[in-house]
PDB file of C-alpha atoms in Angstrom:
ATOM      1  CA  UNK A   1      -0.174   0.442   0.143  1.00 60.00           C
ATOM      2  CA  UNK A   2       2.981   2.428   0.627  1.00 80.00           C
ATOM      3  CA  UNK A   3       3.689   2.707  -3.107  1.00 86.00           C
ATOM      4  CA  UNK A   4      -0.371   3.241  -4.008  1.00 90.00           C
ATOM      5  CA  UNK A   5      -0.095   5.907  -0.677  1.00 93.00           C
ATOM      6  CA  UNK A   6       2.742   8.346  -2.030  1.00 95.00           C
ATOM      7  CA  UNK A   7       1.304   8.120  -6.233  1.00 95.00           C
ATOM      8  CA  UNK A   8      -1.765   9.236  -3.882  1.00 96.00           C
ATOM      9  CA  UNK A   9      -0.001  12.403  -2.139  1.00 97.00           C
ATOM     10  CA  UNK A  10       1.347  13.534  -5.001  1.00 96.00           C
ATOM     11  CA  UNK A  11      -1.236  13.536  -6.891  1.00 94.00           C
ATOM     12  CA  UNK A  12      -2.686  15.758  -4.290  1.00 96.00           C
ATOM     13  CA  UNK A  13       0.358  18.195  -3.713  1.00 96.00           C
ATOM     14  CA  UNK A  14       0.581  19.170  -7.299  1.00 94.00           C
ATOM     15  CA  UNK A  15      -3.132  19.670  -8.005  1.00 92.00           C
ATOM     16  CA  UNK A  16      -3.468  22.019  -4.796  1.00 92.00           C
ATOM     17  CA  UNK A  17       0.252  23.176  -5.301  1.00 92.00           C
ATOM     18  CA  UNK A  18       0.804  23.621  -9.778  1.00 86.00           C
ATOM     19  CA  UNK A  19      -2.631  24.446  -9.489  1.00 66.00           C
ATOM     20  CA  UNK A  20      -4.084  23.790 -13.642  1.00 64.00           C
ATOM     21  CA  UNK A  21      -1.813  23.854 -15.656  1.00 65.00           C
ATOM     22  CA  UNK A  22       1.189  24.118 -13.702  1.00 70.00           C
ATOM     23  CA  UNK A  23       4.060  22.552 -13.964  1.00 77.00           C
ATOM     24  CA  UNK A  24       6.049  19.408 -12.667  1.00 85.00           C
ATOM     25  CA  UNK A  25       7.519  20.365  -9.201  1.00 91.00           C
ATOM     26  CA  UNK A  26      11.032  19.838  -9.642  1.00 91.00           C
ATOM     27  CA  UNK A  27      12.043  16.017  -7.030  1.00 93.00           C
ATOM     28  CA  UNK A  28      15.145  15.970  -4.673  1.00 93.00           C
ATOM     29  CA  UNK A  29      15.785  12.278  -2.880  1.00 93.00           C
ATOM     30  CA  UNK A  30      17.313  12.669   0.066  1.00 93.00           C
ATOM     31  CA  UNK A  31      18.313   9.162   2.010  1.00 90.00           C
ATOM     32  CA  UNK A  32      19.166   8.913   5.667  1.00 90.00           C
ATOM     33  CA  UNK A  33      21.087   5.278   6.950  1.00 85.00           C
ATOM     34  CA  UNK A  34      18.884   2.544   7.345  1.00 86.00           C
ATOM     35  CA  UNK A  35      16.172   5.073   6.221  1.00 89.00           C
ATOM     36  CA  UNK A  36      13.545   4.670   2.963  1.00 92.00           C
ATOM     37  CA  UNK A  37      13.473   8.066   1.380  1.00 94.00           C
ATOM     38  CA  UNK A  38      12.370  10.524   1.303  1.00 96.00           C
ATOM     39  CA  UNK A  39      11.685  13.655  -2.076  1.00 97.00           C
ATOM     40  CA  UNK A  40      10.637  17.079  -1.454  1.00 97.00           C
ATOM     41  CA  UNK A  41       9.647  18.486  -4.261  1.00 96.00           C
ATOM     42  CA  UNK A  42       9.217  22.182  -5.289  1.00 94.00           C
ATOM     43  CA  UNK A  43       6.949  23.916  -6.203  1.00 93.00           C
ATOM     44  CA  UNK A  44       7.217  27.227  -7.798  1.00 89.00           C
ATOM     45  CA  UNK A  45       4.704  30.080  -8.760  1.00 84.00           C
ATOM     46  CA  UNK A  46       5.951  32.503 -10.909  1.00 78.00           C
ATOM     47  CA  UNK A  47       2.504  35.060 -10.028  1.00 79.00           C
ATOM     48  CA  UNK A  48       2.957  36.000  -6.549  1.00 80.00           C
ATOM     49  CA  UNK A  49       6.888  34.785  -5.882  1.00 82.00           C
ATOM     50  CA  UNK A  50       6.087  31.319  -3.810  1.00 90.00           C
ATOM     51  CA  UNK A  51       8.289  28.649  -3.502  1.00 92.00           C
ATOM     52  CA  UNK A  52       7.066  25.616  -1.724  1.00 95.00           C
ATOM     53  CA  UNK A  53       8.837  22.855  -0.932  1.00 96.00           C
ATOM     54  CA  UNK A  54       6.901  19.878   0.757  1.00 98.00           C
ATOM     55  CA  UNK A  55       8.072  16.040   2.102  1.00 98.00           C
ATOM     56  CA  UNK A  56       7.302  13.305  -0.176  1.00 97.00           C
ATOM     57  CA  UNK A  57       7.881   9.861   2.171  1.00 95.00           C
ATOM     58  CA  UNK A  58       6.675  10.727   6.189  1.00 95.00           C
ATOM     59  CA  UNK A  59       3.201   9.770   5.130  1.00 95.00           C
ATOM     60  CA  UNK A  60       4.683   6.758   3.754  1.00 93.00           C
ATOM     61  CA  UNK A  61       3.440   4.762   7.208  1.00 90.00           C
ATOM     62  CA  UNK A  62       1.719   5.567   9.963  1.00 93.00           C
ATOM     63  CA  UNK A  63       2.913   7.595  12.531  1.00 90.00           C
ATOM     64  CA  UNK A  64       3.382   5.684  15.738  1.00 76.00           C
ATOM     65  CA  UNK A  65       5.643   4.494  19.238  1.00 62.00           C
ATOM     66  CA  UNK A  66       8.135   3.156  17.830  1.00 58.00           C
ATOM     67  CA  UNK A  67       8.642   1.201  21.193  1.00 59.00           C
ATOM     68  CA  UNK A  68       5.566  -0.912  21.077  1.00 62.00           C
ATOM     69  CA  UNK A  69       6.182  -4.731  20.207  1.00 58.00           C
ATOM     70  CA  UNK A  70       4.429  -4.551  16.829  1.00 61.00           C
ATOM     71  CA  UNK A  71       4.174  -1.606  14.392  1.00 66.00           C
ATOM     72  CA  UNK A  72       0.004  -1.635  12.617  1.00 68.00           C
ATOM     73  CA  UNK A  73       0.946  -1.379   9.783  1.00 70.00           C
ATOM     74  CA  UNK A  74      -2.323   0.665   8.522  1.00 76.00           C
ATOM     75  CA  UNK A  75      -4.007   2.290  11.338  1.00 81.00           C
ATOM     76  CA  UNK A  76      -2.397   5.483  12.587  1.00 85.00           C
ATOM     77  CA  UNK A  77      -1.567   9.489  12.104  1.00 93.00           C
ATOM     78  CA  UNK A  78      -0.089  10.465   8.737  1.00 95.00           C
ATOM     79  CA  UNK A  79       1.551  13.718   7.225  1.00 97.00           C
ATOM     80  CA  UNK A  80       4.252  15.455   4.998  1.00 98.00           C
ATOM     81  CA  UNK A  81       5.748  18.774   5.136  1.00 98.00           C
ATOM     82  CA  UNK A  82       5.274  22.187   3.935  1.00 98.00           C
ATOM     83  CA  UNK A  83       7.899  24.908   3.639  1.00 97.00           C
ATOM     84  CA  UNK A  84       6.342  28.195   2.089  1.00 95.00           C
ATOM     85  CA  UNK A  85       8.580  30.986   1.345  1.00 94.00           C
ATOM     86  CA  UNK A  86       8.457  34.398  -1.142  1.00 91.00           C
ATOM     87  CA  UNK A  87      11.381  35.179  -3.814  1.00 80.00           C
ATOM     88  CA  UNK A  88      13.675  32.282  -2.032  1.00 77.00           C
ATOM     89  CA  UNK A  89      15.467  32.246  -4.920  1.00 73.00           C
ATOM     90  CA  UNK A  90      19.694  30.599  -4.912  1.00 71.00           C
ATOM     91  CA  UNK A  91      19.095  31.870  -0.646  1.00 71.00           C
ATOM     92  CA  UNK A  92      17.537  27.959  -0.245  1.00 73.00           C
ATOM     93  CA  UNK A  93      21.009  25.904   0.331  1.00 81.00           C
ATOM     94  CA  UNK A  94      20.388  22.912   1.769  1.00 89.00           C
ATOM     95  CA  UNK A  95      16.729  23.209   2.474  1.00 93.00           C
ATOM     96  CA  UNK A  96      15.867  19.689   0.815  1.00 93.00           C
ATOM     97  CA  UNK A  97      18.151  18.185   3.382  1.00 94.00           C
ATOM     98  CA  UNK A  98      16.216  20.028   6.114  1.00 95.00           C
ATOM     99  CA  UNK A  99      13.082  19.549   5.009  1.00 96.00           C
ATOM    100  CA  UNK A 100      13.727  15.031   4.662  1.00 96.00           C
ATOM    101  CA  UNK A 101      15.791  15.207   8.476  1.00 96.00           C
ATOM    102  CA  UNK A 102      12.144  16.609   9.675  1.00 97.00           C
ATOM    103  CA  UNK A 103       9.874  14.764   7.834  1.00 96.00           C
ATOM    104  CA  UNK A 104      12.210  11.520   8.942  1.00 95.00           C
ATOM    105  CA  UNK A 105      11.875  12.256  13.235  1.00 94.00           C
ATOM    106  CA  UNK A 106       8.326  10.000  13.080  1.00 93.00           C
ATOM    107  CA  UNK A 107      10.711   6.840  12.012  1.00 89.00           C
ATOM    108  CA  UNK A 108      13.991   7.572  13.974  1.00 89.00           C
ATOM    109  CA  UNK A 109      12.458   9.108  17.216  1.00 89.00           C
ATOM    110  CA  UNK A 110       9.233   8.370  17.526  1.00 88.00           C
ATOM    111  CA  UNK A 111       7.549  11.808  16.780  1.00 91.00           C
ATOM    112  CA  UNK A 112       3.787  12.354  16.185  1.00 93.00           C
ATOM    113  CA  UNK A 113       3.686  15.691  13.826  1.00 96.00           C
ATOM    114  CA  UNK A 114       0.328  16.929  15.264  1.00 96.00           C
ATOM    115  CA  UNK A 115      -0.880  20.793  15.033  1.00 96.00           C
ATOM    116  CA  UNK A 116       1.498  23.215  17.196  1.00 97.00           C
ATOM    117  CA  UNK A 117       4.589  21.414  17.226  1.00 97.00           C
ATOM    118  CA  UNK A 118       7.241  22.418  17.734  1.00 98.00           C
ATOM    119  CA  UNK A 119      10.617  21.019  15.822  1.00 97.00           C
ATOM    120  CA  UNK A 120      13.756  22.154  16.661  1.00 96.00           C
ATOM    121  CA  UNK A 121      17.106  21.283  14.659  1.00 93.00           C
ATOM    122  CA  UNK A 122      19.581  23.871  17.207  1.00 92.00           C
ATOM    123  CA  UNK A 123      21.160  24.698  13.517  1.00 94.00           C
ATOM    124  CA  UNK A 124      19.872  26.452  10.719  1.00 95.00           C
ATOM    125  CA  UNK A 125      17.325  25.442   8.088  1.00 95.00           C
ATOM    126  CA  UNK A 126      19.039  26.047   5.541  1.00 93.00           C
ATOM    127  CA  UNK A 127      22.707  27.502   4.194  1.00 90.00           C
ATOM    128  CA  UNK A 128      23.401  31.440   6.794  1.00 89.00           C
ATOM    129  CA  UNK A 129      19.398  31.196   8.045  1.00 91.00           C
ATOM    130  CA  UNK A 130      18.575  32.365  11.140  1.00 93.00           C
ATOM    131  CA  UNK A 131      15.411  29.732  11.669  1.00 96.00           C
ATOM    132  CA  UNK A 132      16.486  26.466  13.273  1.00 96.00           C
ATOM    133  CA  UNK A 133      13.570  25.096  14.749  1.00 97.00           C
ATOM    134  CA  UNK A 134      10.046  25.403  13.127  1.00 98.00           C
ATOM    135  CA  UNK A 135       6.715  25.473  14.503  1.00 98.00           C
ATOM    136  CA  UNK A 136       3.785  23.072  12.713  1.00 98.00           C
ATOM    137  CA  UNK A 137       0.177  23.826  11.977  1.00 97.00           C
ATOM    138  CA  UNK A 138      -2.139  23.337   9.464  1.00 95.00           C
ATOM    139  CA  UNK A 139      -2.093  24.612   6.128  1.00 92.00           C
ATOM    140  CA  UNK A 140      -4.198  25.133   2.804  1.00 93.00           C
ATOM    141  CA  UNK A 141      -3.537  21.445   1.591  1.00 97.00           C
ATOM    142  CA  UNK A 142      -6.389  19.414   3.121  1.00 97.00           C
ATOM    143  CA  UNK A 143      -6.452  16.590   4.247  1.00 98.00           C
ATOM    144  CA  UNK A 144      -6.194  12.925   1.561  1.00 97.00           C
ATOM    145  CA  UNK A 145      -8.465  10.742   2.922  1.00 96.00           C
ATOM    146  CA  UNK A 146      -7.228   7.090   1.651  1.00 94.00           C
ATOM    147  CA  UNK A 147      -8.915   3.998   1.273  1.00 92.00           C
ATOM    148  CA  UNK A 148     -10.525   2.126   5.452  1.00 89.00           C
ATOM    149  CA  UNK A 149      -8.973   1.448   7.362  1.00 89.00           C
ATOM    150  CA  UNK A 150      -6.191   4.350   7.413  1.00 89.00           C
ATOM    151  CA  UNK A 151      -6.196   7.051   9.209  1.00 93.00           C
ATOM    152  CA  UNK A 152      -5.781  10.625   6.027  1.00 96.00           C
ATOM    153  CA  UNK A 153      -2.865  12.248   5.198  1.00 97.00           C
ATOM    154  CA  UNK A 154      -2.939  15.635   6.926  1.00 98.00           C
ATOM    155  CA  UNK A 155      -0.114  18.281   5.208  1.00 98.00           C
ATOM    156  CA  UNK A 156       1.603  20.813   8.227  1.00 98.00           C
ATOM    157  CA  UNK A 157       3.506  23.915   7.253  1.00 98.00           C
ATOM    158  CA  UNK A 158       6.099  23.889   8.183  1.00 98.00           C
ATOM    159  CA  UNK A 159       6.974  28.185   9.717  1.00 98.00           C
ATOM    160  CA  UNK A 160      10.552  28.844  10.420  1.00 97.00           C
ATOM    161  CA  UNK A 161      11.103  30.357  14.486  1.00 97.00           C
ATOM    162  CA  UNK A 162      14.450  31.979  15.728  1.00 96.00           C
ATOM    163  CA  UNK A 163      16.231  30.341  18.471  1.00 95.00           C
ATOM    164  CA  UNK A 164      14.585  32.842  20.528  1.00 95.00           C
ATOM    165  CA  UNK A 165      10.912  32.220  18.930  1.00 96.00           C
ATOM    166  CA  UNK A 166      11.162  28.513  19.662  1.00 96.00           C
ATOM    167  CA  UNK A 167      11.840  29.214  23.349  1.00 96.00           C
ATOM    168  CA  UNK A 168       9.150  31.562  23.409  1.00 94.00           C
ATOM    169  CA  UNK A 169       6.627  28.929  21.835  1.00 96.00           C
ATOM    170  CA  UNK A 170       7.956  26.157  24.923  1.00 96.00           C
ATOM    171  CA  UNK A 171       7.823  29.070  27.754  1.00 96.00           C
ATOM    172  CA  UNK A 172       4.405  30.761  26.104  1.00 95.00           C
ATOM    173  CA  UNK A 173       2.524  28.330  23.516  1.00 96.00           C
ATOM    174  CA  UNK A 174       2.211  28.790  20.160  1.00 97.00           C
ATOM    175  CA  UNK A 175      -0.980  31.448  20.281  1.00 96.00           C
ATOM    176  CA  UNK A 176       1.235  33.904  21.728  1.00 95.00           C
ATOM    177  CA  UNK A 177       4.293  33.363  19.510  1.00 95.00           C
ATOM    178  CA  UNK A 178       1.428  33.906  16.219  1.00 96.00           C
ATOM    179  CA  UNK A 179      -0.333  36.892  18.323  1.00 95.00           C
ATOM    180  CA  UNK A 180       3.405  38.299  18.085  1.00 94.00           C
ATOM    181  CA  UNK A 181       4.032  37.811  14.685  1.00 95.00           C
ATOM    182  CA  UNK A 182       0.929  39.307  14.689  1.00 95.00           C
ATOM    183  CA  UNK A 183       1.798  42.573  16.378  1.00 93.00           C
ATOM    184  CA  UNK A 184       5.142  43.000  13.762  1.00 92.00           C
ATOM    185  CA  UNK A 185       3.298  42.733  10.628  1.00 93.00           C
ATOM    186  CA  UNK A 186       6.075  39.787  10.048  1.00 94.00           C
ATOM    187  CA  UNK A 187       5.328  38.214   7.122  1.00 94.00           C
ATOM    188  CA  UNK A 188       6.130  34.795   7.849  1.00 95.00           C
ATOM    189  CA  UNK A 189       6.977  33.356   4.359  1.00 94.00           C
ATOM    190  CA  UNK A 190       9.885  36.698   4.114  1.00 93.00           C
ATOM    191  CA  UNK A 191      12.826  34.351   3.889  1.00 92.00           C
ATOM    192  CA  UNK A 192      14.966  37.148   5.491  1.00 89.00           C
ATOM    193  CA  UNK A 193      12.578  38.283   8.124  1.00 91.00           C
ATOM    194  CA  UNK A 194      13.332  39.679  11.397  1.00 87.00           C
ATOM    195  CA  UNK A 195      12.561  37.467  14.369  1.00 85.00           C
ATOM    196  CA  UNK A 196       8.926  39.146  16.753  1.00 81.00           C
ATOM    197  CA  UNK A 197      10.052  40.923  19.620  1.00 82.00           C
ATOM    198  CA  UNK A 198       9.190  38.959  22.464  1.00 73.00           C
TER     199      UNK A 198
END
């Protein structure tokens, strides 16, 4: 079923991120020792200048407790990550590997990707980036229903955070961080944005 899931996810992402008549996304495959490959698809919108990177591979298997004696191959939450950046051409070297690393966390560490989850790498998300973590939230790509009894695939926007913002999220919560961004008028899709004043 895993190939069928990934094919369905790819088609679903293309339908929602490429738009009608949109170009096929560029794809980079990243493999970590002992894990199945994770692809990162790159969708570009010339009209808006928006570049969207989407993982393909995290949803191959349901997320669950890594200490369980027997993993359920069908039931359990599934997810993929989407990173959206405006005018990001040429300044996001390394982002494919980083996104694949984040998408591999469920398989490696048993992390279950959910709304408001904080994933902190402690290193730049791409070369020269001030961001070292991401906050997950529901995005504009709807869930993909799979044949029963499988759970649907969810698509989370990965919002880049600075180290200070990540610490603030831990201390005050995701809603307080979003309020600070809103008050400061911060464009979260700007790869060179300033951090919120906290």
